[in-house]
């Protein structure tokens, strides 16, 4: 294929999930509905935490940040997909594509690190309850959030800058509904060895280390719960981390499914469909998991929804 320098590339074509014209209205309605539910659900979580003084503790502080990241994560990909379907124009500019790659990497990494921080918060709350407010003080909570953002931004910036050195071929079709880094590297005509090594290295580091921290935290948590003599005490302790464990399982489960689909001999279009699970479905499900399984959150949401109508 003919090579072209990256400065000459005007843009890419996002092929989406399907090229069938009859399916496009269904996809538009489905993804618009999921996007609105995601934004509304996570926004309600944020407002509930801000408005209810009983939720001004580290656990809900981290949850509100997770909700903000989920809104941003979904907003990086879905609106562009909806515009493409509505206008019947699959084009995305070179700058727009790299911008989407950057913010996608920022928010997926931030999501991952926040889940790890929340696991540590649950570890301290259950294993060291008497020192919880001393250890998880506002200064440490703020530093953990800032550190997570810093790592996420540096990772995304490094990988995005590495793409700038690539040259691309005339075939600029991306078989996905957003600009995924792995798909962009496949379109490059220049050597992508360093890029691929960096992707695997960062994925291993930012995937294995946080997951190991979560597993270690829950091993200690379950060990502490089993030492509680009463059944009611065990249930109460487990209920405080049940929602987080469900979200962790959903996030890592769907990410692992997509990774395995890349390793398997699945078509690019099928991998794009599989990636919908962690890019759209997981952020949409998080508010339901935390609100349905958490009594304090349900109470705060009930108060909030009763106050909102009176404001209009």
Coordinates of C-alpha atoms in Angstrom, one line a residue:
X1 CA 0.0 0.0 0.0
X2 CA 1.1 3.5 -0.6
X3 CA 2.6 5.3 2.4
X4 CA 1.7 8.8 3.4
X5 CA 3.4 10.9 6.1
X6 CA 1.2 11.6 9.1
X7 CA 1.2 15.4 8.4
X8 CA -0.6 14.6 5.1
X9 CA -3.3 12.4 6.7
X10 CA -6.5 14.5 6.8
X11 CA -8.5 11.9 8.8
X12 CA -9.8 8.4 9.3
X13 CA -13.0 6.6 8.6
X14 CA -14.8 5.0 11.6
X15 CA -16.7 2.0 10.2
X16 CA -18.8 1.6 13.3
X17 CA -20.5 -1.6 14.5
X18 CA -22.4 -2.2 11.3
X19 CA -22.6 -0.9 7.7
X20 CA -26.2 -2.0 7.2
X21 CA -28.3 1.1 6.7
X22 CA -31.4 -0.6 8.2
X23 CA -29.5 -1.2 11.5
X24 CA -28.3 2.4 11.9
X25 CA -31.6 3.8 13.4
X26 CA -31.6 0.9 15.9
X27 CA -28.0 1.6 16.9
X28 CA -28.7 5.3 17.2
X29 CA -31.7 4.8 19.5
X30 CA -29.9 2.1 21.6
X31 CA -26.7 4.1 22.1
X32 CA -28.5 7.4 22.7
X33 CA -30.6 5.7 25.4
X34 CA -27.6 4.1 27.1
X35 CA -25.6 7.3 27.0
X36 CA -28.4 9.4 28.5
X37 CA -28.9 6.7 31.2
X38 CA -25.2 6.7 31.9
X39 CA -24.9 10.5 32.2
X40 CA -28.1 10.9 34.3
X41 CA -27.3 8.0 36.6
X42 CA -23.8 9.1 37.4
X43 CA -24.8 12.7 37.7
X44 CA -27.4 11.7 40.3
X45 CA -24.7 9.9 42.2
X46 CA -22.5 13.0 42.2
X47 CA -25.3 15.3 43.3
X48 CA -26.4 12.9 46.0
X49 CA -22.9 12.8 47.5
X50 CA -22.6 16.6 47.4
X51 CA -26.1 17.3 48.8
X52 CA -26.1 14.7 51.7
X53 CA -23.7 15.4 54.6
X54 CA -23.9 11.8 55.7
X55 CA -22.1 10.8 52.5
X56 CA -19.2 13.2 53.1
X57 CA -16.8 10.3 53.8
X58 CA -13.9 8.9 51.8
X59 CA -15.9 6.0 50.3
X60 CA -18.5 8.3 48.7
X61 CA -15.8 10.9 47.8
X62 CA -14.1 8.2 45.6
X63 CA -17.5 7.1 44.3
X64 CA -18.4 10.6 43.1
X65 CA -15.0 10.8 41.3
X66 CA -15.7 7.4 39.7
X67 CA -19.0 8.7 38.5
X68 CA -17.4 11.8 37.0
X69 CA -14.8 9.6 35.2
X70 CA -17.5 7.3 33.9
X71 CA -19.4 10.2 32.4
X72 CA -16.2 11.5 30.8
X73 CA -15.2 8.1 29.6
X74 CA -18.5 7.5 27.8
X75 CA -18.6 11.0 26.4
X76 CA -15.3 10.5 24.7
X77 CA -16.7 7.9 22.3
X78 CA -20.5 7.7 22.2
X79 CA -21.4 11.3 21.1
X80 CA -19.1 11.1 18.1
X81 CA -20.6 7.7 17.1
X82 CA -24.1 9.2 17.4
X83 CA -23.2 12.2 15.2
X84 CA -21.7 9.8 12.6
X85 CA -24.8 7.8 12.5
X86 CA -27.1 10.8 12.3
X87 CA -25.1 12.6 9.6
X88 CA -24.2 9.4 7.7
X89 CA -20.6 10.7 7.7
X90 CA -18.1 8.3 9.2
X91 CA -15.1 10.6 8.9
X92 CA -13.0 11.8 11.9
X93 CA -10.1 14.2 11.5
X94 CA -6.6 13.2 12.3
X95 CA -6.5 15.7 15.2
X96 CA -9.9 14.6 16.4
X97 CA -8.9 10.9 16.3
X98 CA -5.7 11.5 18.4
X99 CA -7.7 13.6 20.8
X100 CA -10.2 10.8 21.2
X101 CA -7.3 8.3 21.8
X102 CA -5.8 10.6 24.4
X103 CA -8.9 11.1 26.5
X104 CA -10.0 7.5 26.1
X105 CA -6.6 6.4 27.6
X106 CA -6.9 9.0 30.4
X107 CA -10.3 7.9 31.6
X108 CA -9.9 4.2 31.2
X109 CA -6.7 4.3 33.2
X110 CA -8.3 6.6 35.8
X111 CA -11.3 4.2 36.1
X112 CA -8.8 1.4 36.7
X113 CA -6.8 3.3 39.4
X114 CA -9.9 4.6 41.1
X115 CA -11.2 1.1 41.6
X116 CA -7.9 0.2 43.2
X117 CA -8.0 3.2 45.5
X118 CA -11.6 2.3 46.5
X119 CA -10.4 -1.3 47.3
X120 CA -7.8 0.2 49.6
X121 CA -10.4 2.4 51.2
X122 CA -12.6 -0.7 51.9
X123 CA -9.5 -2.5 53.2
X124 CA -8.8 0.2 55.8
X125 CA -12.5 0.5 56.7
X126 CA -12.9 -3.2 57.5
X127 CA -9.5 -4.3 58.6
X128 CA -8.6 -1.1 60.6
X129 CA -12.0 0.5 61.5
X130 CA -10.7 2.4 64.6
X131 CA -8.1 4.2 62.5
X132 CA -10.2 4.6 59.4
X133 CA -10.8 8.4 59.6
X134 CA -7.2 8.9 60.7
X135 CA -5.6 7.0 57.8
X136 CA -8.2 8.1 55.2
X137 CA -7.9 11.8 56.0
X138 CA -8.9 14.4 53.5
X139 CA -5.3 15.1 52.6
X140 CA -4.5 11.5 51.7
X141 CA -7.8 11.1 49.7
X142 CA -7.0 14.2 47.7
X143 CA -3.4 13.0 47.0
X144 CA -4.7 9.6 45.9
X145 CA -7.1 11.3 43.4
X146 CA -4.3 13.6 42.1
X147 CA -1.8 10.8 41.8
X148 CA -4.3 8.7 39.8
X149 CA -5.0 11.6 37.5
X150 CA -1.3 12.3 37.1
X151 CA -0.5 8.7 36.2
X152 CA -3.4 8.6 33.7
X153 CA -2.4 11.8 32.0
X154 CA 1.2 10.8 31.7
X155 CA 0.3 7.4 30.3
X156 CA -2.1 8.9 27.7
X157 CA 0.3 11.7 26.8
X158 CA 3.2 9.2 26.2
X159 CA 1.2 6.8 24.0
X160 CA -0.4 9.6 22.1
X161 CA 2.9 11.4 21.3
X162 CA 4.3 8.1 20.1
X163 CA 1.6 7.9 17.5
X164 CA 2.7 11.3 16.1
X165 CA 5.9 9.7 14.8
X166 CA 4.0 7.1 12.7
X167 CA 3.3 7.4 9.0
X168 CA 0.0 5.9 7.6
X169 CA -1.1 4.1 4.4
X170 CA -3.9 5.2 2.1
X171 CA -6.2 2.6 3.7
X172 CA -7.4 4.7 6.7
X173 CA -10.5 2.7 7.7
X174 CA -10.9 1.9 11.4
X175 CA -13.2 -1.1 11.9
X176 CA -14.5 0.3 15.2
X177 CA -16.9 3.0 16.5
X178 CA -14.1 5.0 18.0
X179 CA -10.4 5.6 17.5
X180 CA -8.8 2.7 19.4
X181 CA -5.0 2.8 19.7
X182 CA -4.6 -0.8 18.7
X183 CA -6.6 -0.3 15.5
X184 CA -4.6 2.9 14.6
X185 CA -1.3 1.1 15.0
X186 CA -2.5 -1.6 12.5
X187 CA -3.0 1.1 9.9
X188 CA 0.5 2.5 10.2
X189 CA 3.0 1.8 7.4
X190 CA 6.0 2.7 9.5
X191 CA 7.6 0.4 12.1
X192 CA 5.3 0.1 15.2
X193 CA 7.6 -2.2 17.3
X194 CA 8.3 0.4 19.9
X195 CA 4.6 1.4 20.0
X196 CA 3.5 -2.2 20.5
X197 CA 6.2 -2.8 23.2
X198 CA 5.0 0.4 25.0
X199 CA 1.4 -0.7 24.8
X200 CA 2.1 -4.2 26.2
X201 CA 4.4 -2.8 28.9
X202 CA 1.9 -0.1 30.1
X203 CA -1.1 -2.5 29.8
X204 CA 0.8 -5.0 31.9
X205 CA 2.0 -2.5 34.5
X206 CA -1.3 -0.5 34.8
X207 CA -3.4 -3.7 34.6
X208 CA -1.6 -6.2 36.7
X209 CA -0.4 -4.0 39.5
X210 CA -3.8 -2.4 40.3
X211 CA -5.6 -5.7 40.0
X212 CA -3.0 -7.3 42.3
X213 CA -3.6 -4.5 44.8
X214 CA -7.4 -5.2 44.6
X215 CA -7.0 -8.9 45.1
X216 CA -4.6 -8.4 48.0
X217 CA -7.1 -6.0 49.6
X218 CA -10.0 -8.4 49.3
X219 CA -8.0 -11.3 50.6
X220 CA -7.4 -9.3 53.8
X221 CA -11.0 -8.1 53.8
X222 CA -12.5 -11.6 53.6
X223 CA -10.0 -12.8 56.2
X224 CA -11.2 -10.1 58.6
X225 CA -14.8 -10.7 57.9
X226 CA -14.5 -14.5 58.6
X227 CA -13.1 -13.6 62.1
X228 CA -16.3 -11.7 63.0
X229 CA -18.3 -13.9 65.4
X230 CA -21.8 -12.8 64.5
X231 CA -23.6 -13.5 61.2
X232 CA -25.1 -10.0 61.3
X233 CA -21.7 -8.5 61.7
X234 CA -20.3 -10.5 58.8
X235 CA -23.3 -9.4 56.6
X236 CA -22.9 -5.7 57.5
X237 CA -19.1 -5.8 56.8
X238 CA -19.6 -7.6 53.5
X239 CA -22.4 -5.2 52.4
X240 CA -20.0 -2.2 52.6
X241 CA -17.8 -3.7 49.9
X242 CA -20.3 -5.8 47.9
X243 CA -21.1 -3.0 45.5
X244 CA -17.4 -2.2 44.8
X245 CA -16.7 -5.9 44.3
X246 CA -19.5 -6.1 41.8
X247 CA -18.2 -3.1 39.8
X248 CA -14.6 -4.5 39.9
X249 CA -15.9 -7.8 38.5
X250 CA -17.9 -6.1 35.8
X251 CA -15.0 -3.8 34.7
X252 CA -12.2 -6.4 34.7
X253 CA -14.5 -9.1 33.4
X254 CA -15.5 -7.1 30.3
X255 CA -11.9 -5.8 29.8
X256 CA -10.6 -9.4 30.0
X257 CA -13.3 -10.5 27.5
X258 CA -12.2 -7.9 25.0
X259 CA -8.5 -8.8 25.5
X260 CA -9.3 -12.4 24.9
X261 CA -11.2 -11.5 21.7
X262 CA -8.1 -9.8 20.4
X263 CA -6.1 -12.9 21.2
X264 CA -8.7 -15.1 19.5
X265 CA -9.3 -15.2 15.8
X266 CA -12.3 -12.9 15.9
X267 CA -13.0 -10.3 13.2
X268 CA -12.3 -6.6 14.0
X269 CA -16.0 -5.9 13.8
X270 CA -16.8 -8.5 16.5
X271 CA -14.1 -7.1 18.7
X272 CA -15.7 -3.7 18.3
X273 CA -19.0 -5.1 19.5
X274 CA -17.3 -6.8 22.4
X275 CA -15.7 -3.5 23.5
X276 CA -19.1 -2.0 23.9
X277 CA -19.3 -3.9 27.2
X278 CA -16.6 -1.9 29.0
X279 CA -16.9 1.4 27.1
X280 CA -20.7 1.8 27.4
X281 CA -22.4 -0.9 29.4
X282 CA -20.1 -0.8 32.5
X283 CA -20.3 3.0 33.1
X284 CA -24.1 2.7 32.7
X285 CA -24.4 -0.2 35.2
X286 CA -22.2 1.4 37.9
X287 CA -24.9 3.8 39.3
X288 CA -27.5 1.0 39.5
X289 CA -25.1 -1.3 41.3
X290 CA -24.2 1.3 43.9
X291 CA -27.7 2.6 44.4
X292 CA -29.5 -0.8 44.6
X293 CA -27.0 -2.4 46.9
X294 CA -26.3 0.6 49.2
X295 CA -28.9 1.8 51.8
X296 CA -27.3 5.1 52.4
X297 CA -27.1 5.9 48.7
X298 CA -30.7 4.9 48.1
X299 CA -31.7 7.2 50.9
X300 CA -29.7 10.1 49.5
X301 CA -31.1 9.6 46.0
X302 CA -34.6 9.5 47.4
X303 CA -34.1 12.8 49.1
X304 CA -32.5 14.3 46.0
X305 CA -35.3 13.2 43.7
X306 CA -37.9 14.6 46.1
X307 CA -36.1 18.0 46.2
X308 CA -35.4 18.4 42.5
X309 CA -39.1 18.8 41.4
X310 CA -39.6 21.5 44.0
X311 CA -36.8 23.6 42.5
X312 CA -38.8 24.0 39.2

